[in-house]
Short mmCIF file of C-alpha atoms and ligand atoms in Angstrom, two decimals:
data_model
loop_
_atom_site.label_atom_id
_atom_site.label_comp_id
_atom_site.label_asym_id
_atom_site.label_seq_id
_atom_site.Cartn_x
_atom_site.Cartn_y
_atom_site.Cartn_z
CA MET X 712 -8.73 -29.78 -4.97
CA SER X 713 -6.63 -29.69 -8.11
CA ASP X 714 -3.94 -27.06 -8.54
CA PHE X 715 -4.72 -23.66 -10.01
CA TYR X 716 -1.62 -21.60 -10.61
CA THR X 717 -1.60 -17.83 -11.24
CA LEU X 718 1.49 -15.92 -12.36
CA ALA X 719 1.20 -12.24 -11.40
CA VAL X 720 3.31 -9.19 -12.19
CA GLU X 721 3.26 -5.75 -10.54
CA SER X 722 5.12 -2.78 -12.06
CA SER X 723 2.98 0.29 -11.27
CA CYS X 724 5.58 2.36 -9.42
CA ASP X 725 9.12 1.55 -8.26
CA GLU X 726 8.88 -2.15 -7.43
CA THR X 727 9.20 -4.89 -10.05
CA SER X 728 7.48 -7.89 -8.52
CA ALA X 729 6.38 -11.36 -9.66
CA ALA X 730 4.42 -13.98 -7.73
CA ILE X 731 3.03 -17.46 -8.26
CA LEU X 732 -0.09 -18.46 -6.34
CA ASN X 733 -1.88 -21.78 -6.10
CA HIS X 734 -5.54 -20.77 -5.63
CA GLN X 735 -5.30 -18.35 -2.64
CA LYS X 736 -1.88 -19.46 -1.38
CA VAL X 737 1.44 -17.86 -2.32
CA VAL X 738 3.95 -20.36 -3.72
CA ALA X 739 6.72 -17.82 -4.45
CA LEU X 740 7.18 -14.04 -4.41
CA VAL X 741 10.16 -12.09 -5.79
CA THR X 742 10.35 -8.29 -5.55
CA ALA X 743 13.12 -6.03 -6.89
CA THR X 744 13.18 -2.55 -5.34
CA GLN X 745 14.63 0.30 -7.37
CA ALA X 746 17.32 2.13 -5.41
CA VAL X 747 18.02 4.51 -8.35
CA HIS X 748 15.40 7.04 -7.13
CA GLU X 749 16.96 7.73 -3.73
CA GLN X 750 19.38 10.34 -5.05
CA TYR X 751 16.50 12.33 -6.62
CA GLY X 752 14.28 12.52 -3.52
CA GLY X 753 11.32 10.82 -5.25
CA VAL X 754 10.38 8.35 -7.98
CA VAL X 755 11.54 9.51 -11.44
CA PRO X 756 9.01 7.98 -13.87
CA GLU X 757 11.40 7.53 -16.81
CA LEU X 758 14.02 5.85 -14.61
CA ALA X 759 11.32 3.60 -13.13
CA SER X 760 10.29 2.38 -16.61
CA ARG X 761 13.89 1.63 -17.55
CA ALA X 762 14.54 -0.22 -14.31
CA HIS X 763 11.35 -2.30 -14.85
CA GLN X 764 12.57 -3.17 -18.34
CA SER X 765 15.85 -4.52 -17.06
CA ASN X 766 14.30 -6.21 -13.97
CA ILE X 767 11.25 -7.90 -15.40
CA VAL X 768 12.82 -10.92 -17.10
CA PRO X 769 15.17 -11.77 -14.20
CA VAL X 770 12.36 -11.30 -11.63
CA VAL X 771 9.90 -13.54 -13.50
CA SER X 772 12.60 -16.17 -14.12
CA ALA X 773 13.47 -16.07 -10.43
CA VAL X 774 9.87 -16.63 -9.35
CA PHE X 775 9.53 -19.69 -11.62
CA GLN X 776 12.79 -21.05 -10.24
CA LYS X 777 11.77 -20.42 -6.64
CA ALA X 778 8.40 -22.13 -7.18
CA ASN X 779 9.98 -24.93 -9.21
CA LEU X 780 7.30 -24.43 -11.88
CA THR X 781 7.19 -23.34 -15.53
CA LEU X 782 4.93 -21.18 -17.68
CA GLN X 783 3.26 -24.38 -18.95
CA ASP X 784 2.09 -25.14 -15.37
CA MET X 785 0.21 -21.79 -15.10
CA HIS X 786 -3.58 -21.59 -15.44
CA LEU X 787 -3.88 -17.80 -15.31
CA LEU X 788 -1.76 -14.66 -15.81
CA ALA X 789 -2.48 -11.40 -13.94
CA VAL X 790 -0.96 -7.95 -14.25
CA THR X 791 -1.46 -4.50 -12.68
CA GLU X 792 -3.49 -2.42 -15.11
CA GLY X 793 -3.60 0.78 -12.98
CA PRO X 794 -3.44 3.14 -11.19
CA GLY X 795 0.26 4.00 -11.47
CA LEU X 796 2.92 5.52 -13.70
CA MET X 797 2.07 5.14 -17.40
CA GLY X 798 5.53 4.00 -18.52
CA ALA X 799 5.96 1.67 -15.55
CA LEU X 800 2.56 0.03 -16.08
CA HIS X 801 3.35 -0.37 -19.78
CA VAL X 802 6.35 -2.58 -19.07
CA GLY X 803 4.33 -5.09 -17.02
CA VAL X 804 1.29 -5.02 -19.30
CA ALA X 805 3.31 -5.46 -22.54
CA PHE X 806 5.35 -8.26 -20.99
CA MET X 807 2.32 -10.18 -19.71
CA LYS X 808 0.38 -9.67 -22.95
CA SER X 809 3.30 -11.23 -24.83
CA LEU X 810 3.46 -14.16 -22.40
CA SER X 811 -0.29 -14.64 -22.77
CA MET X 812 -0.14 -14.57 -26.57
CA ALA X 813 2.85 -16.91 -26.72
CA SER X 814 1.39 -19.44 -24.26
CA GLY X 815 -2.35 -19.12 -24.91
CA LYS X 816 -2.94 -18.62 -21.14
CA PRO X 817 -5.71 -16.18 -20.13
CA LEU X 818 -4.64 -12.76 -18.83
CA VAL X 819 -6.55 -10.55 -16.36
CA GLY X 820 -5.87 -6.89 -15.57
CA VAL X 821 -5.90 -5.95 -11.89
CA ASN X 822 -6.52 -2.69 -10.05
CA HIS X 823 -3.51 -2.02 -7.80
CA MET X 824 -5.64 -0.52 -4.99
CA LYS X 825 -7.94 -3.55 -4.98
CA GLY X 826 -4.77 -5.61 -4.77
CA HIS X 827 -3.64 -3.88 -1.57
CA VAL X 828 -7.02 -4.62 0.03
CA LEU X 829 -7.41 -8.20 -1.18
CA ALA X 830 -3.91 -9.10 0.00
CA HIS X 831 -5.73 -9.93 3.25
CA CYS X 832 -7.39 -12.88 1.52
CA ILE X 833 -4.03 -14.57 0.84
CA GLN X 834 -4.28 -17.81 2.79
CA GLY X 835 -1.71 -18.88 5.34
CA GLN X 836 -0.83 -15.45 6.74
CA TYR X 837 -3.36 -15.27 9.60
CA GLU X 838 -4.44 -17.86 12.17
CA LYS X 839 -8.05 -16.95 11.48
CA GLU X 840 -9.07 -15.94 7.96
CA ILE X 841 -10.66 -12.54 7.32
CA GLN X 842 -14.45 -12.60 6.77
CA PHE X 843 -16.58 -10.52 4.39
CA PRO X 844 -17.79 -7.85 4.79
CA PHE X 845 -14.70 -6.09 6.12
CA ALA X 846 -13.40 -2.52 6.14
CA CYS X 847 -9.87 -1.71 5.07
CA LEU X 848 -7.77 1.42 5.61
CA THR X 849 -5.37 1.62 2.67
CA VAL X 850 -2.48 3.99 3.30
CA SER X 851 0.25 4.25 0.68
CA GLY X 852 2.50 6.80 -0.97
CA GLY X 853 -0.22 7.76 -3.45
CA HIS X 854 -3.52 6.86 -1.76
CA THR X 855 -5.49 7.06 1.47
CA GLN X 856 -8.78 5.20 1.29
CA ILE X 857 -11.29 3.47 3.48
CA VAL X 858 -12.66 0.60 1.43
CA LEU X 859 -15.75 -1.42 2.29
CA VAL X 860 -15.26 -4.97 1.00
CA GLU X 861 -18.61 -6.75 0.59
CA THR X 862 -17.23 -9.70 -1.39
CA SER X 863 -13.96 -10.61 -3.13
CA THR X 864 -15.02 -8.60 -6.18
CA ASP X 865 -17.35 -5.98 -4.67
CA LEU X 866 -15.25 -3.15 -3.19
CA LYS X 867 -16.50 0.37 -2.45
CA VAL X 868 -14.38 3.41 -1.52
CA VAL X 869 -16.23 5.20 1.31
CA SER X 870 -13.55 7.76 2.17
CA THR X 871 -10.54 9.19 0.38
CA THR X 872 -8.02 12.03 0.65
CA LEU X 873 -8.73 15.51 -0.69
CA ASP X 874 -5.04 16.31 -1.18
CA ASP X 875 -1.89 14.46 -0.06
CA ALA X 876 -1.89 10.76 0.78
CA ALA X 877 -0.78 9.61 4.25
CA GLY X 878 2.53 8.25 2.92
CA GLU X 879 3.06 11.42 0.93
CA ALA X 880 2.50 13.49 4.11
CA LEU X 881 5.19 11.43 5.88
CA ASP X 882 7.58 11.57 2.91
CA LYS X 883 7.12 15.34 2.41
CA GLY X 884 7.45 15.98 6.16
CA ALA X 885 10.65 13.92 6.18
CA LYS X 886 11.96 15.96 3.25
CA LEU X 887 11.34 19.19 5.19
CA LEU X 888 13.42 17.65 7.99
CA GLY X 889 16.25 16.96 5.54
CA LEU X 890 15.77 13.17 5.53
CA PRO X 891 16.36 11.08 2.38
CA TYR X 892 13.56 9.59 0.23
CA PRO X 893 11.43 7.65 1.01
CA GLY X 894 11.14 9.37 4.37
CA GLY X 895 8.35 7.22 5.91
CA PRO X 896 10.54 4.34 7.15
CA MET X 897 13.19 6.79 8.42
CA VAL X 898 10.59 8.82 10.37
CA ASP X 899 9.40 5.55 11.89
CA ARG X 900 12.94 4.60 12.97
CA LEU X 901 13.90 8.03 14.36
CA SER X 902 10.57 8.33 16.23
CA LYS X 903 11.45 5.38 18.44
CA GLU X 904 13.77 7.63 20.49
CA GLY X 905 11.54 10.71 20.41
CA ASN X 906 8.66 12.15 22.42
CA PRO X 907 5.38 12.06 20.44
CA LYS X 908 3.98 14.86 22.59
CA ALA X 909 6.98 17.23 22.30
CA PHE X 910 5.36 19.39 19.60
CA ALA X 911 1.76 19.83 18.42
CA PHE X 912 0.84 20.08 14.73
CA ALA X 913 -2.52 21.14 13.32
CA VAL X 914 -4.78 18.33 12.11
CA PRO X 915 -8.03 19.01 10.23
CA LYS X 916 -11.38 19.03 12.04
CA LYS X 917 -12.80 15.54 12.24
CA LYS X 918 -16.29 16.15 10.90
CA ASP X 919 -15.67 15.31 7.23
CA ASN X 920 -15.54 11.74 6.01
CA ASP X 921 -12.59 12.49 3.74
CA PHE X 922 -8.96 12.95 4.76
CA SER X 923 -6.76 16.00 4.27
CA PHE X 924 -3.03 16.09 4.98
CA SER X 925 -1.72 19.22 3.31
CA GLY X 926 -2.39 21.43 6.37
CA LEU X 927 -0.37 19.14 8.60
CA LYS X 928 2.65 19.38 6.33
CA THR X 929 2.32 23.19 6.18
CA SER X 930 2.06 23.31 9.97
CA LEU X 931 5.40 21.45 10.22
CA LEU X 932 6.95 23.79 7.62
CA TYR X 933 5.91 26.98 9.47
CA PHE X 934 7.00 25.55 12.81
CA ILE X 935 10.53 24.67 11.67
CA GLN X 936 10.86 27.94 9.75
CA ALA X 937 10.07 29.88 12.95
CA GLN X 938 12.34 27.76 15.14
CA THR X 939 15.36 27.76 12.82
CA LYS X 940 15.27 31.59 12.73
CA THR X 941 16.39 31.67 16.35
CA ASN X 942 18.32 28.38 16.35
CA PRO X 943 19.76 27.24 12.99
CA ASN X 944 20.47 23.79 14.52
CA PHE X 945 16.90 23.30 15.74
CA ILE X 946 16.15 20.39 13.37
CA GLN X 947 19.35 18.46 14.09
CA GLU X 948 18.98 18.97 17.85
CA ASN X 949 15.32 17.88 17.89
CA ILE X 950 15.10 15.38 15.03
CA HIS X 951 13.79 12.50 17.18
CA ASP X 952 11.08 14.61 18.86
CA LEU X 953 10.13 16.23 15.54
CA CYS X 954 9.73 12.84 13.84
CA ALA X 955 7.85 11.32 16.78
CA SER X 956 5.45 14.28 17.09
CA TYR X 957 4.79 14.54 13.35
CA GLN X 958 4.30 10.78 12.96
CA ASN X 959 1.99 10.79 15.97
CA ALA X 960 -0.13 13.57 14.45
CA VAL X 961 -0.48 11.62 11.16
CA VAL X 962 -1.30 8.33 12.89
CA GLN X 963 -3.75 9.68 15.51
CA TYR X 964 -5.60 11.60 12.81
CA LEU X 965 -5.80 8.48 10.59
CA MET X 966 -7.06 6.40 13.50
CA ASP X 967 -9.62 8.97 14.76
CA GLN X 968 -11.08 9.26 11.26
CA PHE X 969 -11.05 5.53 10.52
CA PHE X 970 -12.76 4.40 13.73
CA ARG X 971 -15.35 7.18 13.56
CA ILE X 972 -16.26 6.38 9.92
CA VAL X 973 -16.16 2.59 10.20
CA LYS X 974 -18.78 2.69 12.98
CA GLU X 975 -21.31 3.59 10.28
CA TYR X 976 -20.84 0.20 8.63
CA ASN X 977 -21.80 -3.22 9.85
CA VAL X 978 -18.39 -4.93 9.89
CA LYS X 979 -16.66 -7.10 12.46
CA ASP X 980 -13.30 -7.40 10.70
CA ILE X 981 -11.03 -4.43 9.99
CA ALA X 982 -7.76 -4.35 8.09
CA LEU X 983 -4.78 -2.15 7.26
CA ALA X 984 -3.13 -2.10 3.83
CA GLY X 985 -0.53 -0.25 1.75
CA GLY X 986 3.07 0.74 2.38
CA VAL X 987 2.36 2.93 5.42
CA SER X 988 0.88 -0.07 7.23
CA ALA X 989 4.52 -1.05 7.80
CA ASN X 990 4.64 1.88 10.27
CA SER X 991 5.12 0.60 13.80
CA LEU X 992 2.99 3.23 15.57
CA LEU X 993 0.13 2.78 13.08
CA ARG X 994 0.24 -1.00 13.55
CA SER X 995 0.14 -0.78 17.34
CA GLU X 996 -2.57 1.93 17.46
CA PHE X 997 -4.75 0.05 14.96
CA GLN X 998 -4.40 -3.12 17.00
CA LYS X 999 -5.01 -1.39 20.35
CA ARG X 1000 -8.03 0.66 19.32
CA GLY X 1001 -9.47 -2.18 17.22
CA VAL X 1002 -9.39 -4.64 20.12
CA GLU X 1003 -10.81 -2.02 22.53
CA LYS X 1004 -13.77 -1.53 20.19
CA GLY X 1005 -14.38 -5.25 19.71
CA TYR X 1006 -13.15 -5.68 16.12
CA GLN X 1007 -11.01 -8.50 14.73
CA THR X 1008 -7.94 -6.73 13.36
CA PHE X 1009 -5.87 -7.80 10.35
CA ILE X 1010 -2.46 -6.31 9.62
CA PRO X 1011 -0.55 -7.89 6.73
CA GLN X 1012 2.94 -9.29 6.87
CA PHE X 1013 5.54 -6.77 5.78
CA GLU X 1014 6.06 -8.30 2.31
CA TYR X 1015 2.33 -7.94 1.58
CA CYS X 1016 2.13 -4.31 2.87
CA THR X 1017 4.34 -2.61 0.31
CA ASP X 1018 3.87 -3.07 -3.43
CA ASN X 1019 4.04 -6.76 -4.36
CA ALA X 1020 2.71 -9.12 -7.03
CA ALA X 1021 1.07 -11.58 -4.60
CA MET X 1022 -1.75 -9.07 -4.03
CA ILE X 1023 -2.17 -8.77 -7.81
CA GLY X 1024 -2.29 -12.57 -8.10
CA ILE X 1025 -5.06 -12.99 -5.51
CA SER X 1026 -7.17 -10.19 -7.02
CA GLY X 1027 -6.71 -11.57 -10.54
CA TYR X 1028 -7.72 -15.02 -9.32
CA PHE X 1029 -10.96 -13.66 -7.77
CA GLU X 1030 -11.68 -11.59 -10.87
CA TYR X 1031 -11.20 -14.59 -13.16
CA LEU X 1032 -13.41 -16.87 -11.03
CA LYS X 1033 -16.20 -14.32 -11.26
CA ASN X 1034 -15.82 -13.46 -14.94
CA PRO X 1035 -13.47 -15.64 -17.01
CA VAL X 1036 -13.98 -13.60 -20.18
CA ALA X 1037 -10.88 -12.19 -21.88
CA ARG X 1038 -10.77 -8.42 -22.50
CA ASN X 1039 -8.10 -6.14 -23.93
CA ILE X 1040 -5.83 -4.76 -21.21
CA VAL X 1041 -4.28 -1.32 -21.47
CA PRO X 1042 -2.43 0.67 -18.78
CA LYS X 1043 -4.78 3.03 -16.90
CA PRO X 1044 -2.69 5.48 -14.83
CA ARG X 1045 -5.74 6.96 -13.07
CA MET X 1046 -7.85 3.82 -12.74
CA ALA X 1047 -10.41 3.97 -9.91
CA ILE X 1048 -11.43 0.98 -7.76
O1 KG4 U 1285 2.13 0.99 -1.03
P1 KG4 U 1285 3.51 1.53 -1.25
O2 KG4 U 1285 4.65 0.56 -1.17
O3 KG4 U 1285 3.62 2.26 -2.62
C1 KG4 U 1285 2.61 3.04 -3.16
O4 KG4 U 1285 2.60 4.24 -2.84
O5 KG4 U 1285 1.77 2.46 -3.90
O6 KG4 U 1285 3.71 2.72 -0.17
C2 KG4 U 1285 4.87 3.49 -0.10
C3 KG4 U 1285 4.73 4.46 1.07
C4 KG4 U 1285 5.81 5.56 1.08
O7 KG4 U 1285 5.18 6.80 1.30
C5 KG4 U 1285 6.68 5.17 2.28
O8 KG4 U 1285 7.29 6.28 2.91
C6 KG4 U 1285 5.65 4.53 3.20
O9 KG4 U 1285 4.83 3.77 2.32
N1 KG4 U 1285 6.25 3.66 4.22
C7 KG4 U 1285 6.25 3.95 5.54
C8 KG4 U 1285 6.93 2.90 6.19
N2 KG4 U 1285 7.33 2.00 5.24
C9 KG4 U 1285 6.88 2.47 4.03
N3 KG4 U 1285 5.73 5.00 6.19
C10 KG4 U 1285 5.89 5.02 7.52
N4 KG4 U 1285 6.54 4.06 8.23
C11 KG4 U 1285 7.07 2.98 7.61
N5 KG4 U 1285 7.69 2.04 8.33
ZN1 ZN U 1286 0.85 0.49 -3.63
#
């Protein structure tokens, strides 16, 4: 098979990332994370756009260097079109439009959430490749979705969140515990020395097919407010147990919902995607319950869990194979799958 190179760029939130793929294989991936937001306790959109502007040229140059290829070698360009922060998306879209105009190479716009799901189709990461149809639980800072993937271009959201996303619930919970942003990875680390059954937090009733996380966060807030009234050091003295119990509530709720809903669909392969799939408890629970129920489970490598351009490259490649017609690409902050 002759080579088919795709250059992809992702800039929807706080990661500036570029990747080069050859068909479905990643040749090189370079991701610059923006540390500037830490001091503000969340992503500051204007600062994200500025950081993308200064990162994008060095990141794209680095990916060409790493792959030992040039723009002339590319067959296709792909960029995240949405959803995401307007200013952040603009930087990637404007940059890739310019590259496309200057080089005459075709450009495709990619949905970021499709990207998270289709990252499983990147070849070389699993011993056995994922098969369609499959079901994917996407858990990130902004989204919680169960996606039914019929083919590489036919994706259907069958469940979503009514309020906070799973990652948001972890980040906001961490903030209540006085932990720095983003709290998810820190909660994961501190939980390792805590008791997941030390405290109980309220999770929603499991009859609806959509998720809801805002009650869980409020339950943590009321609990620590009550406890710190009698012991001002309650959080510091119990931080490991608090993290472990809160994380456990989020993960068990996610898993109960996912496995109950996915039973309704005829799939053999199930997958995890998005930044929260880096969580160690979620990974082990997904694996354990999946195997118990007879599914083949797919959990991406860490670099393909969080925001990255390789997932944009694979989705753009599939999109282009199906419909190689050029269309105007504009940032779509609220783009749906
Ligand atoms: O997909 P992602 O990189 O960005 C988008 O939101 O699109 O996901 C980021 C989210 C954040 O909420 C972060 O706290 C969470 O993923 N996260 C984790 C872990 N690593 C990242 N949450 C729990 N445990 C982790 N190890
Ligand atoms: Zn994401």
